[in-house]
Every structure is written in C-alpha cells, then in structure tokens.
PDB file of C-alpha atoms in Angstrom:
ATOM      1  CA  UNK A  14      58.063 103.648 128.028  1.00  0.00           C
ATOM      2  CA  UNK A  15      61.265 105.399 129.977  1.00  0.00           C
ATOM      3  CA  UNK A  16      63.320 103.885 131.994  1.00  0.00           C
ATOM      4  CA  UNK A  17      66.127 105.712 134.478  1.00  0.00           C
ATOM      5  CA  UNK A  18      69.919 104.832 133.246  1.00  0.00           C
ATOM      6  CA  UNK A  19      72.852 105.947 134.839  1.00  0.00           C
ATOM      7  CA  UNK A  20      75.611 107.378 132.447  1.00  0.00           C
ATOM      8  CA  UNK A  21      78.739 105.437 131.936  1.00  0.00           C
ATOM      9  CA  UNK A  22      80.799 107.466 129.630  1.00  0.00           C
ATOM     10  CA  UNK A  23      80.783 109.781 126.644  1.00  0.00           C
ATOM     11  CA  UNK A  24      83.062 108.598 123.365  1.00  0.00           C
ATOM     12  CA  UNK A  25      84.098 110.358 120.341  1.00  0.00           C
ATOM     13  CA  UNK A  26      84.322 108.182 117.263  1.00  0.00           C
ATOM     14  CA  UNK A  27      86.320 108.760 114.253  1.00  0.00           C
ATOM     15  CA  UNK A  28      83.516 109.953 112.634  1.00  0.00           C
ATOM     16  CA  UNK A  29      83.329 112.845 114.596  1.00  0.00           C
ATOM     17  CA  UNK A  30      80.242 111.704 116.132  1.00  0.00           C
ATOM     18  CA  UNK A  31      79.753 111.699 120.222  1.00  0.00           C
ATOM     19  CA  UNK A  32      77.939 109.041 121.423  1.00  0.00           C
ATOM     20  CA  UNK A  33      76.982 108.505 124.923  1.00  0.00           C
ATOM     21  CA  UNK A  34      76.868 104.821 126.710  1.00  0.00           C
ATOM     22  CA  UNK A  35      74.322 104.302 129.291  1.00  0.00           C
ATOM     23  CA  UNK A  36      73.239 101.675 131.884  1.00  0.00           C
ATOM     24  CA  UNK A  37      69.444 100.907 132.792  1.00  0.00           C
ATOM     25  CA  UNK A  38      69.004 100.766 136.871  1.00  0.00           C
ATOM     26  CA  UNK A  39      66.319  98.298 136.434  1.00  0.00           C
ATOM     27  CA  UNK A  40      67.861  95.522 134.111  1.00  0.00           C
ATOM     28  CA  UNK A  41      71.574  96.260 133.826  1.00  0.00           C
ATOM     29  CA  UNK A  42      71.114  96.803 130.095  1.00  0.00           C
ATOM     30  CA  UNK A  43      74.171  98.605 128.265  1.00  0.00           C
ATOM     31  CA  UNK A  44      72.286 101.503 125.357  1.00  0.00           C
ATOM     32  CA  UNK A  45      74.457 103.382 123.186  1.00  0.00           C
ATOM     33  CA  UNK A  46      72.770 106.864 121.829  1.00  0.00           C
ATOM     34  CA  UNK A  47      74.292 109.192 119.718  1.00  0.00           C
ATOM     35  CA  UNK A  48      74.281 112.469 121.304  1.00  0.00           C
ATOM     36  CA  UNK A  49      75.563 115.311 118.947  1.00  0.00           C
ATOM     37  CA  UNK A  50      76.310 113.978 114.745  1.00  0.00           C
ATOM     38  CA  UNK A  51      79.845 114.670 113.455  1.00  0.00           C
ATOM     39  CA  UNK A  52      79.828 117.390 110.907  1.00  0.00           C
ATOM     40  CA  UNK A  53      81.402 115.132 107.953  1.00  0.00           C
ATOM     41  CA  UNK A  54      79.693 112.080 109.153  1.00  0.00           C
ATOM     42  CA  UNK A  55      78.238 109.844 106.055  1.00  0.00           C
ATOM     43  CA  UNK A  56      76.500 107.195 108.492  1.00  0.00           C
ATOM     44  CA  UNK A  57      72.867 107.322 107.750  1.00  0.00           C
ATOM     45  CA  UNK A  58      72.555 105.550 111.567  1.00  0.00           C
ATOM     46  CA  UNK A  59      73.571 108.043 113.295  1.00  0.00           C
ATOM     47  CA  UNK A  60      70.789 110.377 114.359  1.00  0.00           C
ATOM     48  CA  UNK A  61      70.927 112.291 117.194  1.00  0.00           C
ATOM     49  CA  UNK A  62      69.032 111.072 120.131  1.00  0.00           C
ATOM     50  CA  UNK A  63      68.721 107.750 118.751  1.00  0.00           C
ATOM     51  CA  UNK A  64      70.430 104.752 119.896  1.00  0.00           C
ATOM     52  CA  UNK A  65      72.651 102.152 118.313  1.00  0.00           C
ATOM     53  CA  UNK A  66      72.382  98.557 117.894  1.00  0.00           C
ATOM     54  CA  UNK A  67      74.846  96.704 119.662  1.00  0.00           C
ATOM     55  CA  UNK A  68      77.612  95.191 116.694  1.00  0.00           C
ATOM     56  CA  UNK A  69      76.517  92.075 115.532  1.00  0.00           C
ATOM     57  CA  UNK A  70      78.228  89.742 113.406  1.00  0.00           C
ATOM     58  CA  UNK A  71      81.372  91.310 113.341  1.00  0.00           C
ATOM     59  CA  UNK A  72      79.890  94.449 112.745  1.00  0.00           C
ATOM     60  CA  UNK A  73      81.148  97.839 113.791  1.00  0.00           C
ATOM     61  CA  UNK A  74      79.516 100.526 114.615  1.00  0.00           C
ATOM     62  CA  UNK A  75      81.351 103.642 113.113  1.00  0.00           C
ATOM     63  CA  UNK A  76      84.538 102.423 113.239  1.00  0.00           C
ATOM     64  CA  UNK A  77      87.535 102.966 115.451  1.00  0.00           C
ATOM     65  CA  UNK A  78      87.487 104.754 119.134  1.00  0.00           C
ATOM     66  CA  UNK A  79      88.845 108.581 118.688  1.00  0.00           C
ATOM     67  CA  UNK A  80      88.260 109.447 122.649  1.00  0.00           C
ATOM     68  CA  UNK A  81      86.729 108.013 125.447  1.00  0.00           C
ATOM     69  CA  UNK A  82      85.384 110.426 128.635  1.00  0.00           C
ATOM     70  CA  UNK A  83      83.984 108.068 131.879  1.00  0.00           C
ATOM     71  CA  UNK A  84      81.649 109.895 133.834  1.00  0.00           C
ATOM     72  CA  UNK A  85      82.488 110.207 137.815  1.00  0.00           C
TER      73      UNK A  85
END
C-alpha cells in the first residue's frame, strides 16, 4: 500500500548515513527512511530505502545528530 508524505527534513548521522524524515498527509504519522548508507557504517539496520523504527526503550537509532537540513 503507498501512501503520499510530505518531506520534513533530511539528517546526517554520525554514522555517515542520511536519513530522510517524512510526514503521511493522511494520518500525521512521522517515518524515518534511510536514504543513501554511510560508507563505514556497521549498522546492519540501515538499508537504503528502508525505514527505521521509532527508538524504543531508550533506544537510539544510530547515535548522535551530525547535521540536520529542513526542507522549505
């Protein structure tokens, strides 16, 4: 199924990898897909064109914030 989202803003994490955070249009729902894999990047969970579960538990997904681009 496909929905339409509207793109929020591209980030960079430390990892080198870029992910992309969108919103649906039809239920407000925040998805986070990783849109290119860093070159040294050991997470197995981050495949491109995939998305990422939200962190749960105190879980982070791949670590700190590098850079953070909002789209306008």
């Amino acid at each position: 199924m496909m929905s339409l989202v509207r793109l929020i803003g591209f980030t960079t994490l430390t990892c080198g990898c870029v992910t992309g955070k969108y919103r649906e249009i039809a239920t407000h729902r925040e998805i986070t897909y990783v849109e290119e894999k860093g070159v040294g990047c050991a997470q197995h969970n981050h495949r491109r064109n995939h998305t990422l579960a939200p962190a749960r538990f105190g879980a982070v997904l791949g670590g700190p914030v590098a850079q953070i681009a909002h789209a306008s």
